[in-house]
Coordinates of C-alpha atoms in Angstrom, one line a residue:
Chain V
M1 CA 0.0 0.0 0.0
T2 CA 1.2 3.5 -0.8
E3 CA 1.1 6.2 1.8
L4 CA -1.9 8.5 1.8
T5 CA -0.8 11.7 0.0
F6 CA -2.3 15.2 0.0
T7 CA -0.8 17.5 -2.7
L8 CA -1.8 21.1 -2.3
K9 CA -3.5 22.3 -5.4
I10 CA -3.9 26.0 -4.6
N11 CA -2.0 28.4 -2.4
P12 CA -4.5 29.2 0.4
Q13 CA -5.2 32.9 0.9
Q14 CA -6.1 32.4 4.5
R15 CA -4.8 30.0 7.2
V16 CA -6.3 26.5 7.1
D17 CA -6.9 24.3 10.1
V18 CA -5.7 20.9 8.8
S19 CA -5.9 19.1 12.1
P20 CA -8.3 16.4 10.8
L21 CA -5.6 15.1 8.5
T22 CA -3.9 12.7 10.9
P23 CA -3.3 8.9 10.8
D24 CA -5.5 8.4 13.9
N25 CA -8.4 10.3 12.3
L26 CA -8.2 9.0 8.7
N27 CA -7.4 5.3 9.4
G28 CA -10.2 3.2 8.0
K29 CA -11.8 6.0 6.1
S30 CA -12.4 5.7 2.3
L31 CA -11.0 8.3 -0.2
P32 CA -14.5 9.8 -0.8
D33 CA -15.0 10.2 2.9
I34 CA -11.6 11.8 3.3
A35 CA -12.3 14.1 0.3
A36 CA -15.5 15.2 1.9
I37 CA -14.0 16.2 5.3
E38 CA -14.4 20.0 5.8
L39 CA -11.5 22.1 6.9
Q40 CA -11.9 25.5 8.7
T41 CA -10.3 28.4 6.9
G42 CA -11.1 31.9 8.0
N43 CA -14.9 32.1 8.6
R44 CA -15.8 29.3 6.2
K45 CA -15.2 25.6 5.6
I46 CA -13.8 24.0 2.5
R47 CA -13.7 20.3 1.5
V48 CA -10.3 18.5 1.6
D49 CA -10.5 17.8 -2.2
E50 CA -11.0 21.6 -2.9
L51 CA -7.5 22.1 -1.4
F52 CA -5.7 18.9 -2.1
A53 CA -5.3 16.2 -4.7
I54 CA -5.6 12.9 -2.8
S55 CA -3.8 9.7 -3.7
G56 CA -2.7 6.5 -1.9
E57 CA -4.5 4.6 0.8
D58 CA -2.2 3.7 3.7
A59 CA -3.3 6.3 6.4
S60 CA -0.7 5.2 8.9
T61 CA 1.7 7.4 6.8
I62 CA 0.4 10.7 5.6
V63 CA 2.4 12.8 3.2
I64 CA 1.6 16.5 2.6
K65 CA 3.2 17.6 -0.7
Q66 CA 3.9 21.2 -1.8
A67 CA 2.9 22.2 1.8
S68 CA 2.5 25.9 2.7
N69 CA 3.0 27.8 5.9
K70 CA -0.8 28.5 5.8
L71 CA -1.5 24.9 7.0
D72 CA -2.0 25.1 10.8
Y73 CA -2.4 22.4 13.4
L74 CA -0.8 19.7 11.4
G75 CA -0.8 16.5 13.4
K76 CA -2.9 18.0 16.2
G77 CA -3.5 15.4 19.0
N78 CA -2.3 12.5 16.9
G79 CA -1.2 9.4 18.7
S80 CA 0.5 7.1 16.1
G81 CA 1.8 6.8 12.6
E82 CA 3.9 9.2 10.6
I83 CA 3.2 12.6 9.0
I84 CA 5.7 13.7 6.4
V85 CA 5.5 17.4 5.3
E86 CA 7.3 18.2 2.1
G87 CA 7.6 22.0 2.3
D88 CA 6.7 24.4 5.1
A89 CA 4.1 24.0 7.8
G90 CA 2.1 26.7 9.6
A91 CA 1.6 27.4 13.2
Y92 CA 0.8 24.8 15.9
L93 CA 2.5 21.9 14.2
G94 CA 2.1 18.8 16.4
F95 CA -0.2 20.6 18.8
Q96 CA -0.7 18.3 21.8
L97 CA 0.8 15.4 19.8
K98 CA 0.5 12.1 21.8
G99 CA 2.7 9.8 19.8
G100 CA 4.0 9.0 16.3
V101 CA 6.4 11.1 14.2
I102 CA 6.1 14.3 12.2
K103 CA 8.8 15.2 9.7
V104 CA 8.9 18.6 8.0
S105 CA 11.4 19.3 5.3
G106 CA 10.9 23.1 5.4
N107 CA 10.3 25.8 8.0
V108 CA 7.5 25.9 10.6
D109 CA 5.6 28.8 12.1
A110 CA 5.1 29.7 15.8
Y111 CA 4.0 27.3 18.5
A112 CA 5.3 24.1 16.9
A113 CA 5.2 21.2 19.4
C114 CA 2.9 23.4 21.6
E115 CA 1.9 21.3 24.6
L116 CA 3.4 18.2 23.0
R117 CA 2.7 15.1 25.1
N118 CA 4.8 12.5 23.4
G119 CA 6.2 11.5 20.0
E120 CA 8.9 13.0 17.8
I121 CA 9.0 16.1 15.6
N122 CA 11.8 16.6 13.1
I123 CA 12.1 20.0 11.4
D124 CA 14.7 20.3 8.8
G125 CA 14.4 24.1 8.4
N126 CA 13.7 26.8 11.0
A127 CA 11.1 26.9 13.7
G128 CA 9.2 30.1 14.8
D129 CA 8.7 31.5 18.2
F130 CA 7.3 29.6 21.2
L131 CA 8.6 26.2 20.0
G132 CA 7.4 23.6 22.6
A133 CA 5.6 26.2 24.6
A134 CA 2.2 26.4 26.3
L135 CA -0.8 28.1 24.8
P136 CA -1.0 31.7 26.2
G137 CA -2.5 31.5 29.6
N138 CA -1.8 27.8 30.1
K139 CA 0.9 26.6 32.6
K140 CA 2.1 23.4 30.9
G141 CA 4.1 23.5 27.8
M142 CA 5.7 20.5 26.2
Q143 CA 5.2 17.5 28.5
G144 CA 7.2 14.8 26.8
G145 CA 8.6 13.7 23.5
V146 CA 11.6 14.9 21.4
V147 CA 11.7 17.9 19.0
I148 CA 14.7 18.2 16.7
V149 CA 15.3 21.4 14.7
K150 CA 18.1 21.3 12.1
G151 CA 17.9 25.1 11.5
N152 CA 17.3 28.0 13.9
A153 CA 14.5 28.5 16.3
G154 CA 12.8 31.8 17.3
D155 CA 12.2 33.4 20.7
R156 CA 10.8 31.8 23.9
V157 CA 11.6 28.3 23.0
G158 CA 10.3 25.9 25.7
D159 CA 8.2 28.5 27.5
H160 CA 6.6 26.7 30.4
M161 CA 8.1 23.5 29.2
R162 CA 7.6 20.6 31.6
R163 CA 9.3 17.5 30.3
G164 CA 11.0 16.1 27.1
A165 CA 13.8 17.4 25.0
I166 CA 14.2 20.1 22.3
L167 CA 17.4 19.9 20.3
I168 CA 18.3 22.8 18.1
E169 CA 21.2 22.4 15.8
G170 CA 21.3 26.1 14.7
N171 CA 20.7 29.2 16.8
A172 CA 17.9 30.0 19.2
G173 CA 16.3 33.3 19.9
A174 CA 15.8 35.3 23.0
Y175 CA 14.4 34.0 26.3
L176 CA 15.3 30.4 25.6
G177 CA 13.6 28.2 28.2
S178 CA 11.6 31.0 29.7
R179 CA 9.4 30.0 32.7
M180 CA 10.6 26.4 32.1
T181 CA 9.5 23.9 34.7
A182 CA 11.6 20.9 33.7
G183 CA 13.0 19.1 30.7
T184 CA 16.1 19.6 28.5
I185 CA 16.8 22.1 25.7
G186 CA 20.0 21.8 23.7
V187 CA 21.4 24.4 21.3
L188 CA 24.5 23.9 19.2
G189 CA 24.6 27.5 17.9
D190 CA 24.2 30.9 19.4
V191 CA 21.4 31.8 21.8
G192 CA 19.7 35.2 22.1
A193 CA 19.3 37.5 25.1
L194 CA 18.4 36.3 28.6
P195 CA 18.3 32.5 28.3
G196 CA 16.5 30.8 31.2
Y197 CA 14.5 33.8 32.0
A198 CA 12.2 33.0 35.0
M199 CA 13.3 29.4 34.7
K200 CA 12.1 27.2 37.6
R201 CA 13.9 23.9 36.9
G202 CA 15.2 22.1 33.8
T203 CA 18.4 22.1 31.8
L204 CA 19.6 24.3 29.0
L205 CA 22.6 22.6 27.4
L206 CA 24.6 25.1 25.3
L207 CA 27.7 24.6 23.2
K208 CA 28.5 28.3 23.1
K209 CA 28.5 30.6 26.1
P210 CA 25.6 33.1 25.9
T211 CA 26.7 36.7 25.5
N212 CA 23.8 38.1 27.5
L213 CA 23.1 36.0 30.6
T214 CA 20.9 37.5 33.2
A215 CA 22.5 38.4 36.5
T216 CA 20.1 36.0 38.3
F217 CA 22.1 33.0 37.1
N218 CA 24.9 32.2 39.4
D219 CA 28.2 30.5 38.3
C220 CA 28.6 27.1 40.0
G221 CA 31.9 26.3 38.4
T222 CA 33.1 23.7 35.9
H223 CA 32.2 20.1 36.4
T224 CA 32.2 16.6 34.9
L225 CA 28.6 15.5 35.3
G226 CA 27.9 11.8 35.1
F227 CA 24.4 12.2 33.6
L228 CA 25.6 14.0 30.5
P229 CA 27.0 11.1 28.6
L230 CA 23.9 9.1 29.5
L231 CA 21.7 12.0 28.3
L232 CA 23.5 12.4 25.0
K233 CA 23.7 8.7 24.4
G234 CA 19.9 8.7 24.8
F235 CA 19.7 10.8 21.6
Q236 CA 21.7 8.4 19.5
G237 CA 18.5 6.8 18.2
Y238 CA 17.4 10.1 16.7
N239 CA 18.5 12.0 13.6
T240 CA 20.5 14.7 15.4
Q241 CA 24.1 15.7 15.9
F242 CA 23.5 15.6 19.7
G243 CA 23.7 11.8 19.7
G244 CA 27.3 12.1 18.6
L245 CA 28.3 14.5 21.3
S246 CA 28.5 11.9 24.1
D247 CA 32.2 11.5 23.6
K248 CA 32.9 15.2 22.9
I249 CA 31.3 17.1 25.8
K250 CA 33.3 16.1 28.8
R251 CA 33.0 19.1 31.1
V252 CA 30.5 21.9 31.5
R253 CA 30.3 25.2 33.3
R254 CA 27.1 25.2 35.4
Y255 CA 25.0 28.3 36.0
A256 CA 22.1 27.9 38.4
G257 CA 19.0 30.0 38.2
D258 CA 16.8 31.8 37.7
M259 CA 17.4 33.1 41.2
S260 CA 14.6 35.6 40.8
G261 CA 12.3 32.6 41.2
A262 CA 12.8 29.1 42.4
G263 CA 16.4 29.0 41.1
K264 CA 16.5 25.2 40.5
G265 CA 17.2 25.4 36.8
E266 CA 20.6 25.2 35.2
I267 CA 22.4 26.4 32.1
L268 CA 25.2 24.0 31.2
V269 CA 27.8 25.4 28.8
A270 CA 30.3 23.0 27.3
V271 CA 33.9 24.0 28.0
Chain A
M1 CA 29.0 -41.8 40.7
I2 CA 32.7 -41.2 40.9
I3 CA 34.6 -38.4 39.0
N4 CA 38.4 -38.5 39.1
G5 CA 38.3 -40.5 42.3
V6 CA 35.7 -38.2 44.0
Q7 CA 32.4 -39.7 45.0
I8 CA 29.3 -37.8 44.1
D9 CA 26.7 -38.6 46.7
Q10 CA 23.2 -39.7 45.7
T11 CA 21.6 -36.8 47.4
F12 CA 20.2 -33.4 46.6
A13 CA 20.6 -29.7 47.6
E14 CA 17.4 -28.3 48.9
A15 CA 16.6 -24.7 48.0
F16 CA 13.8 -22.2 48.6
P17 CA 12.0 -19.4 46.8
M18 CA 13.3 -15.8 47.2
R19 CA 12.9 -12.4 45.5
A20 CA 15.9 -10.9 43.9
T21 CA 17.2 -7.8 42.1
R22 CA 20.4 -6.7 40.4
V23 CA 22.1 -3.3 40.4
I24 CA 25.0 -1.9 38.5
I25 CA 27.4 0.2 40.4
T26 CA 29.8 2.3 38.4
A27 CA 32.7 4.5 39.5
Q28 CA 35.8 6.4 38.3
N29 CA 37.6 3.1 38.1
H30 CA 37.1 -0.6 38.9
K31 CA 38.8 -0.2 42.2
W32 CA 36.2 2.2 43.5
A33 CA 33.3 0.3 41.9
H34 CA 34.4 -2.8 43.8
I35 CA 34.8 -0.9 47.1
S36 CA 31.3 0.4 46.7
A37 CA 29.9 -3.0 45.7
Q38 CA 31.7 -4.7 48.6
A39 CA 30.2 -2.3 51.1
F40 CA 26.8 -2.7 49.4
T41 CA 26.9 -6.5 49.6
G42 CA 28.6 -6.7 53.1
F43 CA 26.9 -8.5 56.0
A44 CA 24.6 -10.3 53.7
T45 CA 25.7 -13.9 53.9
S46 CA 22.5 -15.5 55.0
V47 CA 18.9 -14.5 55.5
I48 CA 19.0 -16.3 58.8
A49 CA 20.3 -13.1 60.5
C50 CA 21.3 -10.6 57.8
G51 CA 17.9 -9.9 56.3
C52 CA 19.2 -10.7 52.8
E53 CA 21.9 -12.4 50.8
A54 CA 24.0 -10.4 48.5
G55 CA 27.1 -10.7 46.4
I56 CA 29.0 -9.3 43.5
E57 CA 28.0 -11.1 40.2
R58 CA 30.8 -9.8 38.0
E59 CA 32.9 -6.9 36.8
L60 CA 31.6 -4.8 33.9
D61 CA 33.6 -3.1 31.2
P62 CA 32.8 0.5 30.4
S63 CA 31.0 -0.6 27.3
E64 CA 28.6 -2.6 29.4
T65 CA 27.5 0.1 31.8
P66 CA 24.8 2.8 31.3
D67 CA 27.2 5.7 31.9
G68 CA 30.2 4.2 30.1
R69 CA 32.4 3.9 33.2
P70 CA 33.9 0.9 34.8
G71 CA 31.4 -1.0 36.9
V72 CA 30.3 -4.0 38.9
S73 CA 27.0 -5.9 38.9
A74 CA 25.7 -7.0 42.3
M75 CA 22.7 -9.1 43.2
I76 CA 20.6 -9.1 46.4
F77 CA 18.2 -11.8 47.5
A78 CA 15.6 -11.7 50.2
M79 CA 12.7 -13.9 51.4
G80 CA 10.1 -11.3 50.3
G81 CA 9.5 -8.2 48.3
K82 CA 9.2 -5.8 51.2
G83 CA 12.3 -7.1 52.9
L84 CA 14.2 -6.8 49.6
A85 CA 13.1 -3.3 49.0
K86 CA 14.1 -2.2 52.5
Q87 CA 17.5 -3.9 52.3
L88 CA 18.2 -2.4 48.9
E89 CA 17.3 1.1 49.9
T90 CA 19.3 1.0 53.1
R91 CA 22.4 -0.5 51.5
A92 CA 22.2 1.8 48.5
G93 CA 21.9 4.8 50.8
Q94 CA 24.6 3.9 53.2
C95 CA 27.1 2.1 51.0
V96 CA 26.8 3.4 47.4
L97 CA 25.6 7.0 47.8
T98 CA 28.4 7.5 50.3
S99 CA 31.1 5.9 48.1
P100 CA 33.3 8.3 46.1
T101 CA 32.5 8.8 42.4
S102 CA 29.7 6.1 42.4
A103 CA 26.6 5.9 40.3
L104 CA 23.8 3.4 40.7
F105 CA 21.7 1.8 37.9
A106 CA 19.1 -0.9 37.5
G107 CA 20.5 -4.3 36.6
L108 CA 17.1 -5.8 35.8
N109 CA 14.4 -4.2 33.7
E110 CA 11.8 -6.9 34.0
G111 CA 9.7 -7.8 37.1
D112 CA 8.2 -5.5 39.6
P113 CA 9.8 -2.1 39.9
I114 CA 11.3 -1.3 43.4
A115 CA 12.9 2.0 44.5
L116 CA 16.5 2.5 43.8
G117 CA 17.1 6.3 43.7
K118 CA 13.4 7.1 44.1
N119 CA 13.8 7.9 47.8
L120 CA 17.5 8.4 48.0
R121 CA 16.9 11.6 46.1
Y122 CA 15.6 13.3 49.2
F123 CA 19.2 13.4 50.5
G124 CA 19.5 16.2 47.9
D125 CA 17.4 18.4 50.2
G126 CA 15.5 20.0 47.4
F127 CA 18.6 20.5 45.1
Q128 CA 18.1 17.1 43.5
I129 CA 17.3 17.1 39.7
S130 CA 15.2 14.5 37.8
K131 CA 16.1 13.6 34.3
R132 CA 14.1 11.3 32.1
I133 CA 16.3 9.7 29.5
A134 CA 15.2 7.1 26.9
G135 CA 12.1 6.3 29.0
K136 CA 13.9 5.9 32.3
R137 CA 14.0 8.4 35.2
Y138 CA 17.2 9.2 36.8
W139 CA 18.0 11.4 39.9
R140 CA 21.0 13.7 40.1
V141 CA 21.7 14.2 43.8
P142 CA 24.3 16.9 44.6
V143 CA 27.0 15.5 46.9
M144 CA 30.4 16.8 48.1
D145 CA 32.4 15.1 45.3
G146 CA 30.1 16.2 42.5
E147 CA 26.8 14.5 41.7
F148 CA 25.4 11.1 42.7
L149 CA 23.4 9.7 39.7
A150 CA 20.9 7.0 40.5
E151 CA 18.2 5.4 38.4
E152 CA 14.8 5.7 40.0
T153 CA 13.9 2.0 40.1
T154 CA 15.2 -1.5 39.4
G155 CA 13.3 -4.7 38.7
M156 CA 12.5 -7.3 41.3
V157 CA 12.0 -10.9 40.1
K158 CA 11.2 -14.3 41.6
A159 CA 14.4 -16.3 42.3
I160 CA 15.9 -19.2 44.2
G161 CA 18.1 -19.3 47.3
G162 CA 20.0 -22.0 49.0
G163 CA 21.5 -24.1 46.2
N164 CA 24.5 -25.7 47.6
F165 CA 27.1 -28.5 47.6
L166 CA 29.6 -29.8 50.2
V167 CA 33.2 -30.5 49.6
L168 CA 34.5 -33.3 51.8
A169 CA 38.3 -33.5 52.0
E170 CA 41.1 -35.2 53.9
S171 CA 42.4 -31.9 55.3
Q172 CA 41.3 -28.3 55.9
P173 CA 43.8 -26.8 53.4
Q174 CA 42.7 -29.2 50.7
A175 CA 39.0 -28.5 51.2
L176 CA 39.7 -24.7 51.0
T177 CA 41.9 -25.1 47.9
A178 CA 39.1 -27.0 46.2
C179 CA 36.5 -24.5 47.2
E180 CA 38.6 -21.6 45.9
A181 CA 38.9 -23.4 42.5
A182 CA 35.1 -24.0 42.5
I183 CA 34.4 -20.3 43.2
E184 CA 36.7 -19.1 40.5
A185 CA 34.8 -21.3 38.0
M186 CA 31.4 -20.4 39.3
K187 CA 32.1 -16.6 39.1
Q188 CA 32.0 -17.0 35.3
V189 CA 28.3 -18.1 35.4
P190 CA 25.8 -15.2 35.1
N191 CA 22.7 -14.7 37.3
V192 CA 24.2 -16.3 40.4
I193 CA 26.0 -15.2 43.5
M194 CA 27.8 -17.1 46.3
P195 CA 26.9 -14.9 49.3
F196 CA 29.3 -16.3 52.0
P197 CA 32.8 -14.9 52.7
G198 CA 34.8 -15.6 49.6
G199 CA 31.9 -17.7 48.4
V200 CA 32.6 -20.4 51.0
V201 CA 30.9 -21.3 54.2
R202 CA 32.6 -23.5 56.9
S203 CA 29.7 -23.4 59.3
G204 CA 27.0 -25.1 57.3
S205 CA 23.8 -25.4 59.3
K206 CA 20.9 -27.7 59.8
V207 CA 17.3 -26.6 60.3
G208 CA 16.4 -26.1 63.9
S209 CA 18.3 -26.4 67.2
K210 CA 18.0 -27.9 70.7
Y211 CA 17.6 -24.2 71.8
K212 CA 14.1 -23.0 71.1
T213 CA 15.1 -19.5 70.1
L214 CA 17.4 -20.7 67.3
N215 CA 16.0 -21.8 63.9
A216 CA 19.4 -23.0 62.6
S217 CA 22.3 -24.7 64.3
T218 CA 25.6 -26.5 63.3
N219 CA 25.3 -29.3 60.9
D220 CA 26.7 -31.8 63.3
A221 CA 26.4 -34.7 60.9
F222 CA 29.1 -33.1 58.8
C223 CA 31.3 -31.8 61.7
P224 CA 34.5 -33.9 61.6
T225 CA 35.3 -33.4 65.3
L226 CA 31.9 -35.0 66.2
K227 CA 32.4 -38.2 64.2
G228 CA 32.3 -40.3 67.3
Q229 CA 29.7 -38.3 69.1
T230 CA 26.7 -37.9 66.7
K231 CA 25.1 -39.7 63.8
T232 CA 27.8 -38.7 61.4
E233 CA 27.8 -38.6 57.6
L234 CA 31.6 -38.7 57.5
S235 CA 34.0 -41.6 57.0
P236 CA 37.2 -41.7 59.1
E237 CA 39.4 -40.2 56.5
I238 CA 37.3 -37.0 56.1
E239 CA 38.8 -34.2 58.3
S240 CA 37.2 -31.1 56.8
V241 CA 34.0 -30.1 55.1
M242 CA 33.2 -26.8 53.4
E243 CA 30.0 -25.7 51.7
I244 CA 29.3 -23.4 48.7
V245 CA 25.9 -21.8 48.8
I246 CA 24.4 -20.5 45.5
D247 CA 21.5 -18.0 45.0
G248 CA 20.3 -17.6 41.4
L249 CA 17.6 -16.2 39.3
T250 CA 16.4 -19.6 37.9
E251 CA 16.8 -23.3 38.6
E252 CA 18.9 -23.6 35.4
D253 CA 21.3 -20.9 36.6
I254 CA 21.9 -22.7 39.8
K255 CA 22.3 -26.1 38.1
K256 CA 24.8 -24.6 35.7
S257 CA 26.7 -23.0 38.6
M258 CA 26.8 -26.2 40.6
R259 CA 27.9 -28.2 37.6
V260 CA 31.0 -26.0 36.9
G261 CA 31.8 -25.7 40.6
I262 CA 31.6 -29.4 41.3
Q263 CA 33.6 -30.1 38.1
A264 CA 36.4 -27.7 39.3
V265 CA 36.6 -29.6 42.6
C266 CA 36.6 -33.0 40.9
D267 CA 39.4 -31.8 38.5
L268 CA 41.6 -31.6 41.6
G269 CA 40.4 -35.1 42.4
S270 CA 41.3 -37.7 45.1
A271 CA 45.0 -37.1 44.4
N272 CA 44.5 -33.7 46.1
G273 CA 42.6 -35.1 49.1
I274 CA 39.1 -34.5 47.8
R275 CA 37.0 -37.6 48.7
R276 CA 33.3 -36.7 48.3
I277 CA 30.8 -34.2 47.1
S278 CA 27.6 -34.0 49.1
A279 CA 24.8 -31.5 49.6
G280 CA 22.6 -29.9 52.2
N281 CA 19.5 -32.2 52.2
Y282 CA 17.1 -31.2 54.9
G283 CA 14.5 -33.8 54.2
G284 CA 12.1 -31.4 52.6
K285 CA 11.9 -29.1 55.5
L286 CA 13.7 -26.2 53.8
G287 CA 12.2 -25.7 50.3
P288 CA 10.6 -27.1 47.2
F289 CA 13.6 -26.9 44.8
L290 CA 15.7 -30.0 44.8
F291 CA 19.0 -30.1 42.9
H292 CA 20.1 -33.7 42.6
L293 CA 23.9 -33.9 42.4
Q294 CA 24.2 -37.0 40.2
E295 CA 21.6 -35.6 37.7
I296 CA 23.5 -32.3 37.5
M297 CA 26.8 -34.1 36.9
A298 CA 25.5 -36.7 34.5

C-alpha cells in the first residue's frame, strides 16, 4: 500500500486548520469520505478535495506535498503513525501530539510542538517563536517527546516546558527556556538574550556561552557530570548531531537560576 | 557416581523461593566500583540473620554500563519483596551513595519495579534534579564530590536461594583449595551469587536447634570433630567439610553454577585429598527446589 498523499492544489489565501488530516483520524476511512472532510479556513469551511489532490490509501503514513505555511495544526492530537510534510508548515505543528512522528522538510511557524505530550517532531528548516511552549494563559508547555530542529528557532523556545527534549542544531532566539518547569533544551549554535528567564527547573545545554546571561544566574563552576554522557547517548536513536556529542562534551560550566524565582534550573555550557 | 576419584553422593541440595534484584554500580575506576559494591553486599551472607543475601556477580567493562564507566553488577536476594526493597534502599543509601564517584543503575528491567534512587533523592534536600532519559527516570543528587546519579527503580523478580554443595576433604587446606577453585569457575556463570565470605561457608547449618530461640544450628552430621559423638555422615578419612551456597535467578542458573563448581573440585580429584561431594539435604523441611547432584553431573 502506498502512503496517503495530499498534494496542495492551490495556495490558500487564509490560514487553514488541517488538524483532521492525521493517521488516527483517517485510518479506516475511504477516499471519498476523506475528500468530503471539511476544513476550517477563516470564517468558512472547505472540503479537503478543494484544497488537495488525494492519492494513496495507507493512512498510517500521511504525506503532505507542496505544503504551505498557511497549514496550521498539522498532526494535532495524533497518537500514532507518521506525517511527512514536504515544504513548510504553519503554526501549531504537532499541537498536543500524543505519539508518532512528524517530519517537516521546510520551516514551521510559531507554536510548533505546543503542549506536546509525546512522540517525535523533526524540522529540517527553521522553527518560529514559542517552540514547545504552552498556549497563552496555560501553565504546561511541552510535557514529553523529542523535538529536533536542524535550523534555527525563534524566541521563547520551551516557554513553560515541563518534560521532554528540544534539540536545536542552529541558533535559538531570546528568552530560551523562559518559565521552564523541567526538561532539556540543547542548542548547538548561538542563543539570544536572557536564556533561562524565570526558569524554575530544567536544563539548557549550550555549546556556546551566551553573551547576554541574566545576573540572576549564578556560576557554580566547571564540572564533569555523570548524567551528561547518558543523556547524550539517549539521543543516538534520533536524527540529530546531539547523539554524537557523548564523547565530545566532557566538562560543562554550570550556571544555576533563575534566582529571581525558584532557582532550581541550570544552564550548562560546554567547555 | 565417581569423578576423578571423587564420590558424588546420591543426594540433593534443597533450595527455597526468594525475591531478587540486580544493580549496576559504576565509579571512576574498577577499584572504587568494587569498594562500593563490597560495602553494598557486606553483612549479607544469610537470610538467617542478615535480612538478605547479596554478592558481586561480575565486573563490567565501560562498554557494558549505562554511563560508560567501569562497573560491577551485584545481586541481592531476600525472602520477600518488602524485605528486599528495604535492604536495597538501606544498603544503597549507606554504601553506594556514600562511596566516592559512584553511580547506581538498575540491573534488571523486568519484574516489579522497586525503589533505587526514588527515595535516596531526598538526600539532595531539594537540590536534586530529575532527568528522564530514553524512557527511564534518573536522579541527580548533589554531593560533596560532585553528583550522585541513580536510576529511579530497578526490577524485582522471583528467584531461588540455597542451592549448595559440600566439599569433603582429607584436610582443611585441601578443602579450602578445592572451594577456591570452584568459586573461580562459578564466578563465570551469570545470574548467580555465592553470598558467603569468599563464596565459601565453613559453618553449614541444619534446620532447627535444641535451643528453642534458634531456627538453625551447626550441621553436626558433617562436623569432623563430632564423628564419634553424633550420627555422622563422615567416613574416618574426612577431616574437613566446606560448603558453597548459591543463589540464582532460575533453577537452570543454579544447576549450571553447581555443575561447573563441582567439576572444578573434581578436577583436583582424590589425588589432592578430595573424597566426596555431598549436599545440604534437609528432608524437605527447607524448600521445594531439589538439585540432585548426580543428575547435574550426568
